[in-house]
Amino acid sequence: MSSVEMTLESDVTPGPDPDPAAPPHWTPLPTVEHARSESAFATWVSHSLIQCKRLLYGWARDPATTIQTILYPAVTLLMFHVVLGNSISSATSKPAVYGQVPMITLVAAMAGAVVSALGFKVEKATGLLGRFWTMPVHRAAGLTGRLLAEAVRVLITTLVVIAVGFAIGFRFDQGPLAALAMIGIPVLFGVGFAVLVTALATITEGVMLVSLVSIFNTLLMFFNTGFVPVGAYPVWLQDVVGNQPMSCAIDAMRGLSYGGPVAEPLLKTVAWTVGIVAVFGYPAIRGYQRAAETGA
């Protein structure tokens, strides 16, 4: 044997004997230490975030949703400011932008909820909801993920509208905490309205849903305190206008930005939102479950 062969043999370290019962290239499977139940709270949170992310990605890739979320509210605010801004400011002795910015954020939240509900109906018609229902997914994650995605969408819309409002004179005069509270009001309002629209979407067709909600939105948009104070309306209509949900939210947002009463309109806004969720929450849950189980 040569010296080279002896050196190679001395460098080889013998390894353990292979298991004769093991298949070739066998790799042990990973072990799961703690398997979480499908109905666990942590599972619900995790799956809701996944559903929220799925919807946000889908909306981001849809030009119609992008226009509805960003361009339409911004253009509407500029249109109201150009056409009505000076006349409203002259009549009320207050800058009209402090009523128009809150009003547009709320209108955009309501309009976006309709787009989300139509997306829900598409997922039901294509069977996507049914496929999720047969998978090991938390039963409540689909609805809560949709509401969470709606809250994120309303937040983005609100920030865009406020940014445009800053360009035409809107300011936060009551401090940073009031500004954060003001930004949160459209999100709260939008989630409550999304529950209402989701409940209607489970029992109506697409065209009927759009018609019903559009009529409701139009009435709220033209009979609120975002244009003029409640005293400018006929006496018999003032109580209705002053206490409708949109007016309460606008008054609270105006107070948190420009100044004025905050506690009463804010409490009314919270009461309206809680009341809407209490009335339409169960029909939305049952309708979502029925749509996932049967496609009806």
mmCIF file of N, CA and C in Angstrom, residues 111-234:
data_model
loop_
_atom_site.group_PDB
_atom_site.id
_atom_site.type_symbol
_atom_site.label_atom_id
_atom_site.label_comp_id
_atom_site.label_asym_id
_atom_site.label_seq_id
_atom_site.Cartn_x
_atom_site.Cartn_y
_atom_site.Cartn_z
ATOM 1 N N ALA A 111 -69.684 54.304 1.689
ATOM 2 C CA ALA A 111 -69.593 53.828 0.312
ATOM 3 C C ALA A 111 -68.662 52.626 0.206
ATOM 4 N N GLY A 112 -67.557 52.652 0.930
ATOM 5 C CA GLY A 112 -66.631 51.525 0.898
ATOM 6 C C GLY A 112 -67.221 50.264 1.487
ATOM 7 N N ALA A 113 -68.104 50.423 2.460
ATOM 8 C CA ALA A 113 -68.754 49.248 3.051
ATOM 9 C C ALA A 113 -69.615 48.524 2.024
ATOM 10 N N VAL A 114 -70.219 49.280 1.106
ATOM 11 C CA VAL A 114 -71.022 48.659 0.045
ATOM 12 C C VAL A 114 -70.118 47.853 -0.882
ATOM 13 N N VAL A 115 -68.959 48.406 -1.244
ATOM 14 C CA VAL A 115 -68.014 47.676 -2.099
ATOM 15 C C VAL A 115 -67.566 46.387 -1.417
ATOM 16 N N SER A 116 -67.304 46.455 -0.122
ATOM 17 C CA SER A 116 -66.906 45.261 0.623
ATOM 18 C C SER A 116 -68.015 44.228 0.640
ATOM 19 N N ALA A 117 -69.254 44.673 0.809
ATOM 20 C CA ALA A 117 -70.380 43.740 0.829
ATOM 21 C C ALA A 117 -70.574 43.074 -0.527
ATOM 22 N N LEU A 118 -70.367 43.826 -1.606
ATOM 23 C CA LEU A 118 -70.463 43.215 -2.931
ATOM 24 C C LEU A 118 -69.358 42.182 -3.133
ATOM 25 N N GLY A 119 -68.172 42.446 -2.592
ATOM 26 C CA GLY A 119 -67.111 41.451 -2.635
ATOM 27 C C GLY A 119 -67.473 40.195 -1.870
ATOM 28 N N PHE A 120 -68.151 40.366 -0.750
ATOM 29 C CA PHE A 120 -68.642 39.214 0.013
ATOM 30 C C PHE A 120 -69.606 38.381 -0.817
ATOM 31 N N LYS A 121 -70.481 39.034 -1.559
ATOM 32 C CA LYS A 121 -71.442 38.296 -2.378
ATOM 33 C C LYS A 121 -70.737 37.553 -3.512
ATOM 34 N N VAL A 122 -69.667 38.132 -4.056
ATOM 35 C CA VAL A 122 -68.896 37.446 -5.094
ATOM 36 C C VAL A 122 -68.237 36.198 -4.516
ATOM 37 N N GLU A 123 -67.662 36.299 -3.329
ATOM 38 C CA GLU A 123 -67.036 35.142 -2.698
ATOM 39 C C GLU A 123 -68.069 34.058 -2.394
ATOM 40 N N LYS A 124 -69.268 34.468 -2.046
ATOM 41 C CA LYS A 124 -70.327 33.478 -1.810
ATOM 42 C C LYS A 124 -70.729 32.793 -3.112
ATOM 43 N N ALA A 125 -70.883 33.571 -4.187
ATOM 44 C CA ALA A 125 -71.319 32.995 -5.458
ATOM 45 C C ALA A 125 -70.271 32.062 -6.057
ATOM 46 N N THR A 126 -69.002 32.380 -5.877
ATOM 47 C CA THR A 126 -67.937 31.544 -6.431
ATOM 48 C C THR A 126 -67.599 30.334 -5.560
ATOM 49 N N GLY A 127 -68.192 30.255 -4.380
ATOM 50 C CA GLY A 127 -67.937 29.113 -3.509
ATOM 51 C C GLY A 127 -66.726 29.252 -2.610
ATOM 52 N N LEU A 128 -66.085 30.438 -2.612
ATOM 53 C CA LEU A 128 -64.892 30.614 -1.783
ATOM 54 C C LEU A 128 -65.233 30.528 -0.300
ATOM 55 N N LEU A 129 -66.367 31.096 0.092
ATOM 56 C CA LEU A 129 -66.769 31.019 1.492
ATOM 57 C C LEU A 129 -66.991 29.572 1.916
ATOM 58 N N GLY A 130 -67.604 28.807 1.034
ATOM 59 C CA GLY A 130 -67.828 27.397 1.345
ATOM 60 C C GLY A 130 -66.544 26.614 1.496
ATOM 61 N N ARG A 131 -65.538 26.930 0.666
ATOM 62 C CA ARG A 131 -64.257 26.234 0.790
ATOM 63 C C ARG A 131 -63.561 26.576 2.104
ATOM 64 N N PHE A 132 -63.646 27.858 2.505
ATOM 65 C CA PHE A 132 -63.070 28.229 3.799
ATOM 66 C C PHE A 132 -63.772 27.499 4.934
ATOM 67 N N TRP A 133 -65.084 27.301 4.781
ATOM 68 C CA TRP A 133 -65.867 26.677 5.852
ATOM 69 C C TRP A 133 -65.466 25.213 6.049
ATOM 70 N N THR A 134 -65.023 24.549 5.001
ATOM 71 C CA THR A 134 -64.637 23.145 5.110
ATOM 72 C C THR A 134 -63.186 22.965 5.553
ATOM 73 N N MET A 135 -62.436 24.047 5.659
ATOM 74 C CA MET A 135 -61.037 23.975 6.068
ATOM 75 C C MET A 135 -60.920 24.166 7.578
ATOM 76 N N PRO A 136 -59.785 23.768 8.151
ATOM 77 C CA PRO A 136 -59.594 23.952 9.601
ATOM 78 C C PRO A 136 -59.340 25.418 9.954
ATOM 79 N N VAL A 137 -60.365 26.238 9.752
ATOM 80 C CA VAL A 137 -60.292 27.671 9.996
ATOM 81 C C VAL A 137 -61.320 28.025 11.055
ATOM 82 N N HIS A 138 -60.979 28.940 11.926
ATOM 83 C CA HIS A 138 -61.918 29.379 12.953
ATOM 84 C C HIS A 138 -63.177 29.930 12.294
ATOM 85 N N ARG A 139 -64.332 29.525 12.800
ATOM 86 C CA ARG A 139 -65.599 29.870 12.158
ATOM 87 C C ARG A 139 -65.861 31.376 12.133
ATOM 88 N N ALA A 140 -65.377 32.099 13.131
ATOM 89 C CA ALA A 140 -65.641 33.540 13.197
ATOM 90 C C ALA A 140 -64.597 34.365 12.473
ATOM 91 N N ALA A 141 -63.510 33.739 12.019
ATOM 92 C CA ALA A 141 -62.394 34.504 11.454
ATOM 93 C C ALA A 141 -62.778 35.205 10.156
ATOM 94 N N GLY A 142 -63.643 34.596 9.355
ATOM 95 C CA GLY A 142 -64.009 35.217 8.083
ATOM 96 C C GLY A 142 -64.692 36.557 8.279
ATOM 97 N N LEU A 143 -65.665 36.607 9.200
ATOM 98 C CA LEU A 143 -66.403 37.854 9.424
ATOM 99 C C LEU A 143 -65.549 38.882 10.150
ATOM 100 N N THR A 144 -64.849 38.468 11.198
ATOM 101 C CA THR A 144 -64.026 39.426 11.934
ATOM 102 C C THR A 144 -62.855 39.920 11.088
ATOM 103 N N GLY A 145 -62.291 39.055 10.252
ATOM 104 C CA GLY A 145 -61.238 39.501 9.351
ATOM 105 C C GLY A 145 -61.743 40.529 8.367
ATOM 106 N N ARG A 146 -62.977 40.345 7.892
ATOM 107 C CA ARG A 146 -63.565 41.321 6.960
ATOM 108 C C ARG A 146 -63.795 42.658 7.649
ATOM 109 N N LEU A 147 -64.296 42.640 8.883
ATOM 110 C CA LEU A 147 -64.512 43.887 9.608
ATOM 111 C C LEU A 147 -63.185 44.573 9.933
ATOM 112 N N LEU A 148 -62.167 43.785 10.257
ATOM 113 C CA LEU A 148 -60.851 44.362 10.528
ATOM 114 C C LEU A 148 -60.271 45.007 9.272
ATOM 115 N N ALA A 149 -60.417 44.341 8.126
ATOM 116 C CA ALA A 149 -59.953 44.925 6.868
ATOM 117 C C ALA A 149 -60.727 46.205 6.550
ATOM 118 N N GLU A 150 -62.010 46.223 6.874
ATOM 119 C CA GLU A 150 -62.818 47.418 6.646
ATOM 120 C C GLU A 150 -62.314 48.568 7.519
ATOM 121 N N ALA A 151 -61.928 48.266 8.768
ATOM 122 C CA ALA A 151 -61.396 49.303 9.644
ATOM 123 C C ALA A 151 -60.101 49.874 9.094
ATOM 124 N N VAL A 152 -59.234 49.022 8.560
ATOM 125 C CA VAL A 152 -57.973 49.498 7.975
ATOM 126 C C VAL A 152 -58.256 50.361 6.753
ATOM 127 N N ARG A 153 -59.200 49.939 5.926
ATOM 128 C CA ARG A 153 -59.539 50.716 4.730
ATOM 129 C C ARG A 153 -60.078 52.086 5.107
ATOM 130 N N VAL A 154 -60.964 52.142 6.101
ATOM 131 C CA VAL A 154 -61.515 53.433 6.532
ATOM 132 C C VAL A 154 -60.412 54.318 7.101
ATOM 133 N N LEU A 155 -59.484 53.722 7.834
ATOM 134 C CA LEU A 155 -58.376 54.497 8.386
ATOM 135 C C LEU A 155 -57.539 55.120 7.269
ATOM 136 N N ILE A 156 -57.232 54.341 6.246
ATOM 137 C CA ILE A 156 -56.450 54.871 5.118
ATOM 138 C C ILE A 156 -57.223 55.990 4.416
ATOM 139 N N THR A 157 -58.506 55.784 4.188
ATOM 140 C CA THR A 157 -59.322 56.806 3.541
ATOM 141 C C THR A 157 -59.357 58.083 4.362
ATOM 142 N N THR A 158 -59.515 57.938 5.667
ATOM 143 C CA THR A 158 -59.566 59.106 6.547
ATOM 144 C C THR A 158 -58.268 59.896 6.490
ATOM 145 N N LEU A 159 -57.147 59.205 6.509
ATOM 146 C CA LEU A 159 -55.858 59.894 6.445
ATOM 147 C C LEU A 159 -55.675 60.611 5.114
ATOM 148 N N VAL A 160 -56.143 59.996 4.032
ATOM 149 C CA VAL A 160 -56.035 60.646 2.717
ATOM 150 C C VAL A 160 -56.902 61.905 2.666
ATOM 151 N N VAL A 161 -58.124 61.809 3.167
ATOM 152 C CA VAL A 161 -59.019 62.970 3.148
ATOM 153 C C VAL A 161 -58.460 64.088 4.026
ATOM 154 N N ILE A 162 -57.933 63.743 5.187
ATOM 155 C CA ILE A 162 -57.359 64.767 6.062
ATOM 156 C C ILE A 162 -56.144 65.423 5.401
ATOM 157 N N ALA A 163 -55.340 64.629 4.699
ATOM 158 C CA ALA A 163 -54.184 65.197 4.000
ATOM 159 C C ALA A 163 -54.633 66.210 2.947
ATOM 160 N N VAL A 164 -55.684 65.878 2.199
ATOM 161 C CA VAL A 164 -56.225 66.836 1.227
ATOM 162 C C VAL A 164 -56.817 68.038 1.953
ATOM 163 N N GLY A 165 -57.467 67.785 3.096
ATOM 164 C CA GLY A 165 -58.013 68.888 3.876
ATOM 165 C C GLY A 165 -56.952 69.853 4.361
ATOM 166 N N PHE A 166 -55.784 69.340 4.713
ATOM 167 C CA PHE A 166 -54.691 70.221 5.132
ATOM 168 C C PHE A 166 -54.290 71.169 4.006
ATOM 169 N N ALA A 167 -54.409 70.699 2.783
ATOM 170 C CA ALA A 167 -54.026 71.547 1.650
ATOM 171 C C ALA A 167 -55.003 72.698 1.441
ATOM 172 N N ILE A 168 -56.223 72.580 1.969
ATOM 173 C CA ILE A 168 -57.222 73.641 1.771
ATOM 174 C C ILE A 168 -57.587 74.332 3.076
ATOM 175 N N GLY A 169 -56.793 74.111 4.124
ATOM 176 C CA GLY A 169 -56.990 74.893 5.339
ATOM 177 C C GLY A 169 -57.390 74.147 6.585
ATOM 178 N N PHE A 170 -57.572 72.858 6.520
ATOM 179 C CA PHE A 170 -57.959 72.092 7.705
ATOM 180 C C PHE A 170 -56.759 71.957 8.639
ATOM 181 N N ARG A 171 -57.003 72.103 9.967
ATOM 182 C CA ARG A 171 -55.948 71.965 10.955
ATOM 183 C C ARG A 171 -56.495 71.291 12.218
ATOM 184 N N PHE A 172 -55.590 70.701 12.983
ATOM 185 C CA PHE A 172 -55.926 70.145 14.292
ATOM 186 C C PHE A 172 -55.579 71.205 15.340
ATOM 187 N N ASP A 173 -56.581 71.920 15.807
ATOM 188 C CA ASP A 173 -56.346 73.026 16.747
ATOM 189 C C ASP A 173 -56.481 72.616 18.203
ATOM 190 N N GLN A 174 -56.860 71.362 18.470
ATOM 191 C CA GLN A 174 -57.116 70.947 19.852
ATOM 192 C C GLN A 174 -56.067 69.990 20.404
ATOM 193 N N GLY A 175 -54.968 69.800 19.703
ATOM 194 C CA GLY A 175 -53.894 68.977 20.234
ATOM 195 C C GLY A 175 -53.845 67.591 19.616
ATOM 196 N N PRO A 176 -52.748 66.867 19.873
ATOM 197 C CA PRO A 176 -52.561 65.550 19.237
ATOM 198 C C PRO A 176 -53.544 64.489 19.718
ATOM 199 N N LEU A 177 -53.899 64.487 21.009
ATOM 200 C CA LEU A 177 -54.844 63.474 21.496
ATOM 201 C C LEU A 177 -56.214 63.650 20.858
ATOM 202 N N ALA A 178 -56.648 64.887 20.744
ATOM 203 C CA ALA A 178 -57.923 65.152 20.063
ATOM 204 C C ALA A 178 -57.853 64.742 18.605
ATOM 205 N N ALA A 179 -56.686 64.935 17.983
ATOM 206 C CA ALA A 179 -56.529 64.529 16.583
ATOM 207 C C ALA A 179 -56.664 63.024 16.432
ATOM 208 N N LEU A 180 -56.043 62.263 17.343
ATOM 209 C CA LEU A 180 -56.161 60.805 17.289
ATOM 210 C C LEU A 180 -57.607 60.366 17.504
ATOM 211 N N ALA A 181 -58.288 61.021 18.441
ATOM 212 C CA ALA A 181 -59.689 60.680 18.689
ATOM 213 C C ALA A 181 -60.547 60.971 17.465
ATOM 214 N N MET A 182 -60.260 62.083 16.801
ATOM 215 C CA MET A 182 -61.022 62.425 15.603
ATOM 216 C C MET A 182 -60.813 61.399 14.503
ATOM 217 N N ILE A 183 -59.565 60.958 14.318
ATOM 218 C CA ILE A 183 -59.292 59.964 13.282
ATOM 219 C C ILE A 183 -59.985 58.637 13.600
ATOM 220 N N GLY A 184 -60.146 58.338 14.887
ATOM 221 C CA GLY A 184 -60.773 57.082 15.262
ATOM 222 C C GLY A 184 -62.279 57.055 15.071
ATOM 223 N N ILE A 185 -62.924 58.228 15.028
ATOM 224 C CA ILE A 185 -64.388 58.249 14.897
ATOM 225 C C ILE A 185 -64.856 57.658 13.570
ATOM 226 N N PRO A 186 -64.289 58.019 12.415
ATOM 227 C CA PRO A 186 -64.731 57.370 11.170
ATOM 228 C C PRO A 186 -64.498 55.867 11.165
ATOM 229 N N VAL A 187 -63.421 55.406 11.811
ATOM 230 C CA VAL A 187 -63.166 53.968 11.882
ATOM 231 C C VAL A 187 -64.271 53.282 12.681
ATOM 232 N N LEU A 188 -64.624 53.850 13.832
ATOM 233 C CA LEU A 188 -65.712 53.297 14.639
ATOM 234 C C LEU A 188 -67.026 53.313 13.872
ATOM 235 N N PHE A 189 -67.317 54.448 13.251
ATOM 236 C CA PHE A 189 -68.545 54.591 12.476
ATOM 237 C C PHE A 189 -68.573 53.610 11.310
ATOM 238 N N GLY A 190 -67.428 53.458 10.623
ATOM 239 C CA GLY A 190 -67.368 52.574 9.463
ATOM 240 C C GLY A 190 -67.554 51.119 9.812
ATOM 241 N N VAL A 191 -66.998 50.677 10.934
ATOM 242 C CA VAL A 191 -67.165 49.280 11.339
ATOM 243 C C VAL A 191 -68.626 48.996 11.677
ATOM 244 N N GLY A 192 -69.263 49.909 12.398
ATOM 245 C CA GLY A 192 -70.680 49.720 12.699
ATOM 246 C C GLY A 192 -71.535 49.669 11.449
ATOM 247 N N PHE A 193 -71.257 50.561 10.502
ATOM 248 C CA PHE A 193 -72.013 50.560 9.244
ATOM 249 C C PHE A 193 -71.724 49.309 8.431
ATOM 250 N N ALA A 194 -70.479 48.795 8.498
ATOM 251 C CA ALA A 194 -70.149 47.567 7.776
ATOM 252 C C ALA A 194 -70.926 46.383 8.302
ATOM 253 N N VAL A 195 -71.183 46.340 9.616
ATOM 254 C CA VAL A 195 -72.009 45.269 10.180
ATOM 255 C C VAL A 195 -73.423 45.339 9.610
ATOM 256 N N LEU A 196 -73.968 46.554 9.533
ATOM 257 C CA LEU A 196 -75.314 46.735 8.958
ATOM 258 C C LEU A 196 -75.354 46.263 7.508
ATOM 259 N N VAL A 197 -74.388 46.701 6.705
ATOM 260 C CA VAL A 197 -74.391 46.354 5.288
ATOM 261 C C VAL A 197 -74.156 44.863 5.087
ATOM 262 N N THR A 198 -73.320 44.253 5.916
ATOM 263 C CA THR A 198 -73.090 42.806 5.808
ATOM 264 C C THR A 198 -74.365 42.036 6.090
ATOM 265 N N ALA A 199 -75.112 42.466 7.089
ATOM 266 C CA ALA A 199 -76.386 41.812 7.380
ATOM 267 C C ALA A 199 -77.345 41.941 6.201
ATOM 268 N N LEU A 200 -77.405 43.115 5.585
ATOM 269 C CA LEU A 200 -78.274 43.292 4.423
ATOM 270 C C LEU A 200 -77.782 42.475 3.227
ATOM 271 N N ALA A 201 -76.454 42.338 3.099
ATOM 272 C CA ALA A 201 -75.910 41.605 1.962
ATOM 273 C C ALA A 201 -76.255 40.130 2.009
ATOM 274 N N THR A 202 -76.525 39.593 3.189
ATOM 275 C CA THR A 202 -76.858 38.168 3.300
ATOM 276 C C THR A 202 -78.310 37.870 2.940
ATOM 277 N N ILE A 203 -79.144 38.926 2.811
ATOM 278 C CA ILE A 203 -80.558 38.678 2.549
ATOM 279 C C ILE A 203 -81.052 39.380 1.290
ATOM 280 N N THR A 204 -80.202 40.161 0.610
ATOM 281 C CA THR A 204 -80.622 40.889 -0.586
ATOM 282 C C THR A 204 -79.697 40.564 -1.741
ATOM 283 N N GLU A 205 -80.166 40.851 -2.940
ATOM 284 C CA GLU A 205 -79.343 40.713 -4.129
ATOM 285 C C GLU A 205 -78.452 41.942 -4.285
ATOM 286 N N GLY A 206 -77.469 41.850 -5.162
ATOM 287 C CA GLY A 206 -76.495 42.912 -5.312
ATOM 288 C C GLY A 206 -77.103 44.243 -5.716
ATOM 289 N N VAL A 207 -77.991 44.241 -6.712
ATOM 290 C CA VAL A 207 -78.591 45.489 -7.184
ATOM 291 C C VAL A 207 -79.478 46.092 -6.106
ATOM 292 N N MET A 208 -80.247 45.262 -5.431
ATOM 293 C CA MET A 208 -81.116 45.752 -4.369
ATOM 294 C C MET A 208 -80.306 46.322 -3.221
ATOM 295 N N LEU A 209 -79.197 45.670 -2.889
ATOM 296 C CA LEU A 209 -78.345 46.158 -1.803
ATOM 297 C C LEU A 209 -77.810 47.546 -2.123
ATOM 298 N N VAL A 210 -77.279 47.726 -3.328
ATOM 299 C CA VAL A 210 -76.740 49.025 -3.721
ATOM 300 C C VAL A 210 -77.821 50.092 -3.704
ATOM 301 N N SER A 211 -79.008 49.758 -4.171
ATOM 302 C CA SER A 211 -80.104 50.732 -4.217
ATOM 303 C C SER A 211 -80.525 51.166 -2.813
ATOM 304 N N LEU A 212 -80.710 50.187 -1.934
ATOM 305 C CA LEU A 212 -81.144 50.508 -0.570
ATOM 306 C C LEU A 212 -80.119 51.363 0.159
ATOM 307 N N VAL A 213 -78.867 50.948 0.108
ATOM 308 C CA VAL A 213 -77.828 51.667 0.848
ATOM 309 C C VAL A 213 -77.558 53.026 0.215
ATOM 310 N N SER A 214 -77.653 53.130 -1.105
ATOM 311 C CA SER A 214 -77.422 54.420 -1.765
ATOM 312 C C SER A 214 -78.476 55.446 -1.364
ATOM 313 N N ILE A 215 -79.727 55.018 -1.291
ATOM 314 C CA ILE A 215 -80.790 55.934 -0.843
ATOM 315 C C ILE A 215 -80.525 56.385 0.587
ATOM 316 N N PHE A 216 -80.168 55.450 1.446
ATOM 317 C CA PHE A 216 -79.888 55.767 2.844
ATOM 318 C C PHE A 216 -78.703 56.719 2.958
ATOM 319 N N ASN A 217 -77.641 56.452 2.206
ATOM 320 C CA ASN A 217 -76.458 57.309 2.246
ATOM 321 C C ASN A 217 -76.763 58.724 1.755
ATOM 322 N N THR A 218 -77.571 58.819 0.698
ATOM 323 C CA THR A 218 -77.895 60.131 0.139
ATOM 324 C C THR A 218 -78.672 60.976 1.142
ATOM 325 N N LEU A 219 -79.640 60.356 1.821
ATOM 326 C CA LEU A 219 -80.417 61.090 2.824
ATOM 327 C C LEU A 219 -79.522 61.583 3.957
ATOM 328 N N LEU A 220 -78.634 60.711 4.431
ATOM 329 C CA LEU A 220 -77.746 61.116 5.512
ATOM 330 C C LEU A 220 -76.777 62.203 5.066
ATOM 331 N N MET A 221 -76.310 62.135 3.815
ATOM 332 C CA MET A 221 -75.302 63.076 3.342
ATOM 333 C C MET A 221 -75.866 64.480 3.177
ATOM 334 N N PHE A 222 -77.125 64.606 2.752
ATOM 335 C CA PHE A 222 -77.675 65.936 2.497
ATOM 336 C C PHE A 222 -78.435 66.501 3.688
ATOM 337 N N PHE A 223 -78.718 65.705 4.677
ATOM 338 C CA PHE A 223 -79.420 66.195 5.868
ATOM 339 C C PHE A 223 -78.552 65.944 7.092
ATOM 340 N N ASN A 224 -77.442 66.664 7.162
ATOM 341 C CA ASN A 224 -76.549 66.567 8.313
ATOM 342 C C ASN A 224 -75.947 67.940 8.571
ATOM 343 N N THR A 225 -75.168 68.036 9.627
ATOM 344 C CA THR A 225 -74.582 69.317 10.026
ATOM 345 C C THR A 225 -73.220 69.560 9.386
ATOM 346 N N GLY A 226 -72.840 68.752 8.403
ATOM 347 C CA GLY A 226 -71.579 68.975 7.721
ATOM 348 C C GLY A 226 -71.630 70.157 6.771
ATOM 349 N N PHE A 227 -72.812 70.439 6.211
ATOM 350 C CA PHE A 227 -72.963 71.583 5.317
ATOM 351 C C PHE A 227 -73.210 72.867 6.110
ATOM 352 N N VAL A 228 -74.292 72.858 6.853
ATOM 353 C CA VAL A 228 -74.693 74.053 7.612
ATOM 354 C C VAL A 228 -75.108 73.621 9.015
ATOM 355 N N PRO A 229 -75.157 74.551 9.978
ATOM 356 C CA PRO A 229 -75.614 74.185 11.327
ATOM 357 C C PRO A 229 -77.057 73.706 11.316
ATOM 358 N N VAL A 230 -77.402 73.010 12.388
ATOM 359 C CA VAL A 230 -78.743 72.430 12.452
ATOM 360 C C VAL A 230 -79.815 73.513 12.447
ATOM 361 N N GLY A 231 -79.492 74.730 12.913
ATOM 362 C CA GLY A 231 -80.480 75.803 12.934
ATOM 363 C C GLY A 231 -80.884 76.282 11.559
ATOM 364 N N ALA A 232 -80.121 75.926 10.516
ATOM 365 C CA ALA A 232 -80.465 76.348 9.156
ATOM 366 C C ALA A 232 -81.559 75.489 8.545
ATOM 367 N N TYR A 233 -81.879 74.376 9.152
ATOM 368 C CA TYR A 233 -82.925 73.501 8.637
ATOM 369 C C TYR A 233 -84.286 73.925 9.199
ATOM 370 N N PRO A 234 -85.376 73.500 8.555
ATOM 371 C CA PRO A 234 -86.702 73.810 9.105
ATOM 372 C C PRO A 234 -86.848 73.298 10.540
#
